[in-house]
Each structure stands twice: as C-alpha cells, then as structure tokens.
mmCIF file of N, CA and C in Angstrom:
data_model
loop_
_atom_site.group_PDB
_atom_site.id
_atom_site.type_symbol
_atom_site.label_atom_id
_atom_site.label_comp_id
_atom_site.label_asym_id
_atom_site.label_seq_id
_atom_site.Cartn_x
_atom_site.Cartn_y
_atom_site.Cartn_z
ATOM 1 N N UNK A 10 52.898 -118.586 138.451
ATOM 2 C CA UNK A 10 52.530 -119.184 139.722
ATOM 3 C C UNK A 10 51.020 -119.036 139.925
ATOM 4 N N UNK A 11 50.406 -120.055 140.442
ATOM 5 C CA UNK A 11 48.956 -120.042 140.651
ATOM 6 C C UNK A 11 48.567 -119.118 141.795
ATOM 7 N N UNK A 12 47.407 -118.492 141.649
ATOM 8 C CA UNK A 12 46.868 -117.713 142.757
ATOM 9 C C UNK A 12 46.334 -118.700 143.799
ATOM 10 N N UNK A 13 46.044 -118.221 144.979
ATOM 11 C CA UNK A 13 45.601 -119.099 146.059
ATOM 12 C C UNK A 13 44.269 -119.759 145.755
ATOM 13 N N UNK A 14 43.408 -119.079 145.027
ATOM 14 C CA UNK A 14 42.125 -119.664 144.659
ATOM 15 C C UNK A 14 42.290 -120.820 143.693
ATOM 16 N N UNK A 15 43.069 -120.611 142.646
ATOM 17 C CA UNK A 15 43.296 -121.673 141.658
ATOM 18 C C UNK A 15 44.065 -122.835 142.279
ATOM 19 N N UNK A 16 44.978 -122.522 143.179
ATOM 20 C CA UNK A 16 45.773 -123.571 143.824
ATOM 21 C C UNK A 16 44.877 -124.543 144.586
ATOM 22 N N UNK A 17 43.948 -124.029 145.399
ATOM 23 C CA UNK A 17 43.092 -124.919 146.196
ATOM 24 C C UNK A 17 42.037 -125.614 145.345
ATOM 25 N N UNK A 18 41.672 -125.003 144.215
ATOM 26 C CA UNK A 18 40.712 -125.643 143.315
ATOM 27 C C UNK A 18 41.404 -126.572 142.323
ATOM 28 N N UNK A 19 42.735 -126.579 142.379
ATOM 29 C CA UNK A 19 43.556 -127.408 141.490
ATOM 30 C C UNK A 19 43.225 -127.169 140.022
ATOM 31 N N UNK A 20 43.195 -125.889 139.669
ATOM 32 C CA UNK A 20 42.957 -125.549 138.270
ATOM 33 C C UNK A 20 44.091 -124.670 137.785
ATOM 34 N N UNK A 21 44.263 -124.624 136.508
ATOM 35 C CA UNK A 21 45.318 -123.812 135.928
ATOM 36 C C UNK A 21 45.066 -122.330 136.159
ATOM 37 N N UNK A 22 46.129 -121.604 136.359
ATOM 38 C CA UNK A 22 46.027 -120.165 136.613
ATOM 39 C C UNK A 22 46.894 -119.448 135.585
ATOM 40 N N UNK A 23 46.401 -118.325 135.103
ATOM 41 C CA UNK A 23 47.152 -117.557 134.108
ATOM 42 C C UNK A 23 47.183 -116.092 134.530
ATOM 43 N N UNK A 24 47.833 -115.286 133.723
ATOM 44 C CA UNK A 24 47.880 -113.852 134.007
ATOM 45 C C UNK A 24 46.493 -113.225 133.930
ATOM 46 N N UNK A 25 45.595 -113.845 133.182
ATOM 47 C CA UNK A 25 44.231 -113.317 133.046
ATOM 48 C C UNK A 25 43.243 -114.040 133.965
ATOM 49 N N UNK A 26 43.726 -114.568 135.072
ATOM 50 C CA UNK A 26 42.899 -115.312 136.028
ATOM 51 C C UNK A 26 41.740 -114.440 136.521
ATOM 52 N N UNK A 27 40.522 -114.981 136.481
ATOM 53 C CA UNK A 27 39.364 -114.208 136.937
ATOM 54 C C UNK A 27 39.173 -114.313 138.440
ATOM 55 N N UNK A 28 39.830 -115.267 139.076
ATOM 56 C CA UNK A 28 39.659 -115.476 140.511
ATOM 57 C C UNK A 28 40.602 -114.615 141.350
ATOM 58 N N UNK A 29 41.811 -114.378 140.857
ATOM 59 C CA UNK A 29 42.828 -113.645 141.619
ATOM 60 C C UNK A 29 42.334 -112.282 142.124
ATOM 61 N N UNK A 30 41.729 -111.430 141.285
ATOM 62 C CA UNK A 30 41.277 -110.129 141.783
ATOM 63 C C UNK A 30 40.159 -110.242 142.831
ATOM 64 N N UNK A 31 39.415 -111.327 142.788
ATOM 65 C CA UNK A 31 38.308 -111.522 143.734
ATOM 66 C C UNK A 31 38.801 -111.748 145.152
ATOM 67 N N UNK A 32 40.038 -112.182 145.301
ATOM 68 C CA UNK A 32 40.558 -112.574 146.607
ATOM 69 C C UNK A 32 41.445 -111.519 147.249
ATOM 70 N N UNK A 33 41.696 -110.422 146.563
ATOM 71 C CA UNK A 33 42.648 -109.435 147.068
ATOM 72 C C UNK A 33 42.203 -108.764 148.357
ATOM 73 N N UNK A 34 40.911 -108.730 148.641
ATOM 74 C CA UNK A 34 40.420 -108.098 149.870
ATOM 75 C C UNK A 34 40.629 -108.990 151.097
ATOM 76 N N UNK A 35 40.955 -110.262 150.873
ATOM 77 C CA UNK A 35 41.169 -111.207 151.971
ATOM 78 C C UNK A 35 42.657 -111.247 152.288
ATOM 79 N N UNK A 36 42.993 -111.037 153.552
ATOM 80 C CA UNK A 36 44.395 -111.017 153.956
ATOM 81 C C UNK A 36 44.901 -112.433 154.195
ATOM 82 N N UNK A 37 46.011 -112.753 153.602
ATOM 83 C CA UNK A 37 46.674 -114.023 153.833
ATOM 84 C C UNK A 37 46.290 -115.105 152.848
ATOM 85 N N UNK A 38 47.279 -115.859 152.397
ATOM 86 C CA UNK A 38 47.022 -116.916 151.424
ATOM 87 C C UNK A 38 46.141 -118.044 151.965
ATOM 88 N N UNK A 39 46.300 -118.389 153.240
ATOM 89 C CA UNK A 39 45.482 -119.456 153.810
ATOM 90 C C UNK A 39 44.020 -119.047 153.840
ATOM 91 N N UNK A 40 43.742 -117.829 154.264
ATOM 92 C CA UNK A 40 42.363 -117.339 154.327
ATOM 93 C C UNK A 40 41.749 -117.283 152.928
ATOM 94 N N UNK A 41 42.533 -116.870 151.939
ATOM 95 C CA UNK A 41 42.035 -116.842 150.560
ATOM 96 C C UNK A 41 41.668 -118.248 150.092
ATOM 97 N N UNK A 42 42.496 -119.206 150.428
ATOM 98 C CA UNK A 42 42.224 -120.591 150.064
ATOM 99 C C UNK A 42 40.985 -121.130 150.755
ATOM 100 N N UNK A 43 40.854 -120.855 152.064
ATOM 101 C CA UNK A 43 39.684 -121.325 152.813
ATOM 102 C C UNK A 43 38.400 -120.739 152.235
ATOM 103 N N UNK A 44 38.421 -119.452 151.931
ATOM 104 C CA UNK A 44 37.229 -118.799 151.380
ATOM 105 C C UNK A 44 36.864 -119.391 150.022
ATOM 106 N N UNK A 45 37.862 -119.607 149.180
ATOM 107 C CA UNK A 45 37.603 -120.153 147.849
ATOM 108 C C UNK A 45 37.002 -121.548 147.930
ATOM 109 N N UNK A 46 37.566 -122.400 148.771
ATOM 110 C CA UNK A 46 37.049 -123.762 148.909
ATOM 111 C C UNK A 46 35.618 -123.737 149.432
ATOM 112 N N UNK A 47 35.352 -122.892 150.425
ATOM 113 C CA UNK A 47 34.012 -122.837 151.015
ATOM 114 C C UNK A 47 32.973 -122.393 149.988
ATOM 115 N N UNK A 48 33.268 -121.328 149.269
ATOM 116 C CA UNK A 48 32.319 -120.818 148.270
ATOM 117 C C UNK A 48 32.163 -121.822 147.123
ATOM 118 N N UNK A 49 33.259 -122.443 146.707
ATOM 119 C CA UNK A 49 33.186 -123.424 145.618
ATOM 120 C C UNK A 49 32.394 -124.661 146.032
ATOM 121 N N UNK A 50 32.511 -125.078 147.283
ATOM 122 C CA UNK A 50 31.716 -126.218 147.752
ATOM 123 C C UNK A 50 30.242 -125.862 147.814
ATOM 124 N N UNK A 51 29.942 -124.634 148.197
ATOM 125 C CA UNK A 51 28.546 -124.229 148.347
ATOM 126 C C UNK A 51 27.861 -124.045 146.994
ATOM 127 N N UNK A 52 28.497 -123.313 146.094
ATOM 128 C CA UNK A 52 27.893 -122.995 144.797
ATOM 129 C C UNK A 52 28.356 -123.919 143.667
ATOM 130 N N UNK A 53 29.378 -124.718 143.921
ATOM 131 C CA UNK A 53 29.982 -125.540 142.879
ATOM 132 C C UNK A 53 31.078 -124.757 142.180
ATOM 133 N N UNK A 54 32.127 -125.456 141.807
ATOM 134 C CA UNK A 54 33.264 -124.784 141.166
ATOM 135 C C UNK A 54 32.842 -124.115 139.861
ATOM 136 N N UNK A 55 32.092 -124.835 139.032
ATOM 137 C CA UNK A 55 31.647 -124.261 137.754
ATOM 138 C C UNK A 55 30.683 -123.105 137.989
ATOM 139 N N UNK A 56 29.811 -123.246 138.980
ATOM 140 C CA UNK A 56 28.874 -122.172 139.299
ATOM 141 C C UNK A 56 29.592 -120.912 139.747
ATOM 142 N N UNK A 57 30.610 -121.087 140.595
ATOM 143 C CA UNK A 57 31.401 -119.947 141.061
ATOM 144 C C UNK A 57 32.056 -119.236 139.886
ATOM 145 N N UNK A 58 32.677 -119.995 139.004
ATOM 146 C CA UNK A 58 33.354 -119.385 137.859
ATOM 147 C C UNK A 58 32.355 -118.713 136.921
ATOM 148 N N UNK A 59 31.178 -119.294 136.752
ATOM 149 C CA UNK A 59 30.144 -118.674 135.913
ATOM 150 C C UNK A 59 29.653 -117.369 136.521
ATOM 151 N N UNK A 60 29.427 -117.360 137.843
ATOM 152 C CA UNK A 60 29.013 -116.123 138.516
ATOM 153 C C UNK A 60 30.047 -115.029 138.284
ATOM 154 N N UNK A 61 31.314 -115.360 138.519
ATOM 155 C CA UNK A 61 32.383 -114.368 138.393
ATOM 156 C C UNK A 61 32.492 -113.863 136.958
ATOM 157 N N UNK A 62 32.394 -114.759 135.998
ATOM 158 C CA UNK A 62 32.506 -114.373 134.586
ATOM 159 C C UNK A 62 31.355 -113.494 134.123
ATOM 160 N N UNK A 63 30.217 -113.583 134.804
ATOM 161 C CA UNK A 63 29.011 -112.877 134.364
ATOM 162 C C UNK A 63 28.966 -111.407 134.768
ATOM 163 N N UNK A 64 29.889 -110.966 135.613
ATOM 164 C CA UNK A 64 29.852 -109.568 136.062
ATOM 165 C C UNK A 64 31.083 -108.824 135.549
ATOM 166 N N UNK A 65 30.988 -107.496 135.451
ATOM 167 C CA UNK A 65 32.148 -106.705 135.021
ATOM 168 C C UNK A 65 33.329 -106.882 135.984
ATOM 169 N N UNK A 66 34.527 -106.757 135.462
ATOM 170 C CA UNK A 66 35.740 -106.992 136.248
ATOM 171 C C UNK A 66 35.805 -106.158 137.519
ATOM 172 N N UNK A 67 35.357 -104.910 137.459
ATOM 173 C CA UNK A 67 35.459 -104.048 138.637
ATOM 174 C C UNK A 67 34.497 -104.457 139.754
ATOM 175 N N UNK A 68 33.515 -105.301 139.453
ATOM 176 C CA UNK A 68 32.550 -105.736 140.469
ATOM 177 C C UNK A 68 32.828 -107.143 140.992
ATOM 178 N N UNK A 69 33.816 -107.808 140.467
ATOM 179 C CA UNK A 69 34.081 -109.195 140.844
ATOM 180 C C UNK A 69 34.497 -109.379 142.301
ATOM 181 N N UNK A 70 35.354 -108.514 142.870
ATOM 182 C CA UNK A 70 35.658 -108.690 144.294
ATOM 183 C C UNK A 70 34.411 -108.556 145.181
ATOM 184 N N UNK A 71 33.544 -107.606 144.858
ATOM 185 C CA UNK A 71 32.306 -107.433 145.636
ATOM 186 C C UNK A 71 31.392 -108.639 145.467
ATOM 187 N N UNK A 72 31.347 -109.204 144.273
ATOM 188 C CA UNK A 72 30.543 -110.403 144.037
ATOM 189 C C UNK A 72 31.054 -111.558 144.884
ATOM 190 N N UNK A 73 32.366 -111.778 144.891
ATOM 191 C CA UNK A 73 32.916 -112.884 145.670
ATOM 192 C C UNK A 73 32.611 -112.691 147.152
ATOM 193 N N UNK A 74 32.757 -111.472 147.633
ATOM 194 C CA UNK A 74 32.457 -111.195 149.036
ATOM 195 C C UNK A 74 30.983 -111.466 149.327
ATOM 196 N N UNK A 75 30.115 -111.056 148.437
ATOM 197 C CA UNK A 75 28.683 -111.297 148.594
ATOM 198 C C UNK A 75 28.374 -112.795 148.600
ATOM 199 N N UNK A 76 28.997 -113.545 147.699
ATOM 200 C CA UNK A 76 28.788 -114.991 147.655
ATOM 201 C C UNK A 76 29.285 -115.661 148.932
ATOM 202 N N UNK A 77 30.407 -115.187 149.463
ATOM 203 C CA UNK A 77 30.930 -115.741 150.711
ATOM 204 C C UNK A 77 29.962 -115.491 151.860
ATOM 205 N N UNK A 78 29.452 -114.266 151.967
ATOM 206 C CA UNK A 78 28.503 -113.949 153.035
ATOM 207 C C UNK A 78 27.210 -114.739 152.877
ATOM 208 N N UNK A 79 26.725 -114.891 151.655
ATOM 209 C CA UNK A 79 25.487 -115.651 151.443
ATOM 210 C C UNK A 79 25.694 -117.127 151.750
ATOM 211 N N UNK A 80 26.818 -117.686 151.350
ATOM 212 C CA UNK A 80 27.093 -119.090 151.651
ATOM 213 C C UNK A 80 27.192 -119.311 153.160
ATOM 214 N N UNK A 81 27.856 -118.406 153.860
ATOM 215 C CA UNK A 81 27.948 -118.518 155.319
ATOM 216 C C UNK A 81 26.579 -118.335 155.961
ATOM 217 N N UNK A 82 25.829 -117.354 155.484
ATOM 218 C CA UNK A 82 24.492 -117.103 156.021
ATOM 219 C C UNK A 82 23.569 -118.284 155.821
ATOM 220 N N UNK A 83 23.608 -118.891 154.646
ATOM 221 C CA UNK A 83 22.759 -120.065 154.363
ATOM 222 C C UNK A 83 23.191 -121.277 155.174
ATOM 223 N N UNK A 84 24.460 -121.362 155.489
ATOM 224 C CA UNK A 84 24.939 -122.495 156.279
ATOM 225 C C UNK A 84 24.471 -122.384 157.725
ATOM 226 N N UNK A 85 24.571 -121.195 158.311
ATOM 227 C CA UNK A 85 24.161 -121.050 159.712
ATOM 228 C C UNK A 85 22.665 -120.823 159.864
ATOM 229 N N UNK A 86 22.007 -120.300 158.831
ATOM 230 C CA UNK A 86 20.563 -120.068 158.863
ATOM 231 C C UNK A 86 19.983 -120.561 157.534
ATOM 232 N N UNK A 87 19.778 -121.884 157.413
ATOM 233 C CA UNK A 87 19.374 -122.461 156.124
ATOM 234 C C UNK A 87 18.047 -121.937 155.574
ATOM 235 N N UNK A 88 17.170 -121.463 156.428
ATOM 236 C CA UNK A 88 15.857 -121.022 155.959
ATOM 237 C C UNK A 88 15.923 -119.634 155.332
ATOM 238 N N UNK A 89 16.520 -118.674 156.023
ATOM 239 C CA UNK A 89 16.504 -117.286 155.563
ATOM 240 C C UNK A 89 17.854 -116.756 155.095
ATOM 241 N N UNK A 90 18.935 -117.428 155.399
ATOM 242 C CA UNK A 90 20.254 -117.025 154.934
ATOM 243 C C UNK A 90 20.743 -115.714 155.514
ATOM 244 N N UNK A 91 21.644 -115.078 154.786
ATOM 245 C CA UNK A 91 22.260 -113.834 155.243
ATOM 246 C C UNK A 91 21.234 -112.721 155.391
ATOM 247 N N UNK A 92 20.265 -112.665 154.492
ATOM 248 C CA UNK A 92 19.232 -111.622 154.571
ATOM 249 C C UNK A 92 18.413 -111.789 155.846
ATOM 250 N N UNK A 93 18.094 -113.020 156.194
ATOM 251 C CA UNK A 93 17.357 -113.281 157.427
ATOM 252 C C UNK A 93 18.144 -112.875 158.657
ATOM 253 N N UNK A 94 19.451 -113.117 158.642
ATOM 254 C CA UNK A 94 20.288 -112.706 159.769
ATOM 255 C C UNK A 94 20.342 -111.188 159.879
ATOM 256 N N UNK A 95 20.431 -110.516 158.747
ATOM 257 C CA UNK A 95 20.435 -109.051 158.749
ATOM 258 C C UNK A 95 19.100 -108.516 159.247
ATOM 259 N N UNK A 96 18.016 -109.056 158.728
ATOM 260 C CA UNK A 96 16.674 -108.598 159.069
ATOM 261 C C UNK A 96 16.358 -108.809 160.555
ATOM 262 N N UNK A 97 16.836 -109.906 161.115
ATOM 263 C CA UNK A 97 16.538 -110.219 162.517
ATOM 264 C C UNK A 97 17.488 -109.537 163.493
ATOM 265 N N UNK A 98 18.421 -108.760 162.986
ATOM 266 C CA UNK A 98 19.364 -108.074 163.863
ATOM 267 C C UNK A 98 20.516 -108.961 164.312
ATOM 268 N N UNK A 99 20.728 -110.053 163.616
ATOM 269 C CA UNK A 99 21.783 -111.003 163.986
ATOM 270 C C UNK A 99 22.921 -111.021 162.968
ATOM 271 N N UNK A 100 23.182 -109.884 162.363
ATOM 272 C CA UNK A 100 24.226 -109.819 161.341
ATOM 273 C C UNK A 100 25.581 -110.243 161.895
ATOM 274 N N UNK A 101 25.799 -110.008 163.178
ATOM 275 C CA UNK A 101 27.060 -110.397 163.802
ATOM 276 C C UNK A 101 27.308 -111.904 163.681
ATOM 277 N N UNK A 102 26.238 -112.694 163.611
ATOM 278 C CA UNK A 102 26.376 -114.145 163.441
ATOM 279 C C UNK A 102 26.969 -114.451 162.064
ATOM 280 N N UNK A 103 26.504 -113.749 161.054
ATOM 281 C CA UNK A 103 27.028 -113.943 159.696
ATOM 282 C C UNK A 103 28.487 -113.494 159.624
ATOM 283 N N UNK A 104 28.800 -112.368 160.239
ATOM 284 C CA UNK A 104 30.179 -111.883 160.240
ATOM 285 C C UNK A 104 31.103 -112.864 160.961
ATOM 286 N N UNK A 105 30.628 -113.412 162.080
ATOM 287 C CA UNK A 105 31.423 -114.401 162.815
ATOM 288 C C UNK A 105 31.621 -115.667 161.983
ATOM 289 N N UNK A 106 30.596 -116.048 161.231
ATOM 290 C CA UNK A 106 30.701 -117.229 160.368
ATOM 291 C C UNK A 106 31.750 -117.010 159.285
ATOM 292 N N UNK A 107 31.770 -115.826 158.694
ATOM 293 C CA UNK A 107 32.772 -115.517 157.671
ATOM 294 C C UNK A 107 34.168 -115.571 158.284
ATOM 295 N N UNK A 108 34.342 -114.994 159.450
ATOM 296 C CA UNK A 108 35.645 -115.034 160.125
ATOM 297 C C UNK A 108 36.067 -116.474 160.413
ATOM 298 N N UNK A 109 35.115 -117.303 160.819
ATOM 299 C CA UNK A 109 35.406 -118.715 161.078
ATOM 300 C C UNK A 109 35.880 -119.408 159.812
ATOM 301 N N UNK A 110 35.201 -119.160 158.705
ATOM 302 C CA UNK A 110 35.597 -119.763 157.424
ATOM 303 C C UNK A 110 36.989 -119.291 157.028
ATOM 304 N N UNK A 111 37.267 -118.003 157.168
ATOM 305 C CA UNK A 111 38.576 -117.476 156.784
ATOM 306 C C UNK A 111 39.696 -118.084 157.626
ATOM 307 N N UNK A 112 39.379 -118.475 158.856
ATOM 308 C CA UNK A 112 40.372 -119.111 159.732
ATOM 309 C C UNK A 112 40.452 -120.615 159.505
ATOM 310 N N UNK A 113 39.580 -121.146 158.647
ATOM 311 C CA UNK A 113 39.620 -122.572 158.342
ATOM 312 C C UNK A 113 38.708 -123.423 159.197
ATOM 313 N N UNK A 114 37.832 -122.793 159.974
ATOM 314 C CA UNK A 114 36.908 -123.536 160.827
ATOM 315 C C UNK A 114 35.702 -124.037 160.060
ATOM 316 N N UNK A 115 34.874 -124.799 160.753
ATOM 317 C CA UNK A 115 33.651 -125.311 160.130
ATOM 318 C C UNK A 115 32.438 -124.646 160.769
ATOM 319 N N UNK A 116 31.349 -124.605 160.019
ATOM 320 C CA UNK A 116 30.125 -123.949 160.469
ATOM 321 C C UNK A 116 29.032 -124.974 160.702
ATOM 322 N N UNK A 117 28.136 -124.631 161.632
ATOM 323 C CA UNK A 117 26.955 -125.450 161.871
ATOM 324 C C UNK A 117 25.749 -124.542 161.911
ATOM 325 N N UNK A 118 24.610 -125.104 161.555
ATOM 326 C CA UNK A 118 23.366 -124.332 161.556
ATOM 327 C C UNK A 118 22.992 -123.944 162.980
ATOM 328 N N UNK A 119 22.374 -122.763 163.092
ATOM 329 C CA UNK A 119 21.860 -122.316 164.385
ATOM 330 C C UNK A 119 20.707 -123.208 164.812
ATOM 331 N N UNK A 120 20.541 -123.348 166.092
ATOM 332 C CA UNK A 120 19.392 -124.087 166.617
ATOM 333 C C UNK A 120 18.152 -123.227 166.441
ATOM 334 N N UNK A 121 17.129 -123.791 165.808
ATOM 335 C CA UNK A 121 15.869 -123.067 165.606
ATOM 336 C C UNK A 121 14.969 -123.296 166.817
ATOM 337 N N UNK A 122 14.315 -122.230 167.319
ATOM 338 C CA UNK A 122 13.448 -122.395 168.496
ATOM 339 C C UNK A 122 12.230 -123.240 168.205
#
C-alpha cells in the first residue's frame, strides 16, 4: 500500500520508500498529503526526492520538516523567508502558515509596509 506522500504524488511506493519516514512526525493521513503536495509544488517533485536522497536516513524527517517551514516562510515572506520571520520576531507567522498547510488551506504573502 502506498504511503500518503507517494499517494498524493501519484508515484509508486515500496517497502524502501524514502518519503514514508519523512512524514511520520505529521499526524493524520490528510495532513501528510497536504504537506507533501505543498513541498513538492514549491521545490518540485524531483527536487524534493533529490533533497531527501542526499541526506542520511536518520536526518530525513528533520529535512522534510525544514523544507516545509522554508516553503511556508518563503510563501508568506518572499523576500526573507523563514529566516526573516525568525529574525524579525514573527516566527509565529511561519508556524501558523505550516498549520494552515497541514489543514489544507492556502497561503498568501504578507503585506509589505
């Protein structure tokens, strides 16, 4: 049976799936699917798989989480991304964006002054 990540990307899934362990920290199959689609749209499906393949297996869940936060940060703050939100004391905006993505919502860029 396909993992939730492979299912939404419509790719074959096997026992040695590199995506399945990356999604275990996300609760619920729908949230796992939403996160996978969002990150794959942002970085590209091939790019996502290349990123995951390039790191040791024990670091892959942390990598996926980092990619999700960066994709959300870049979407709401296109100039500075997640680092800019952290630096400006607005990390809660990035966390809220991640929660929105996990619930299946859409994100919009913050209004720049």
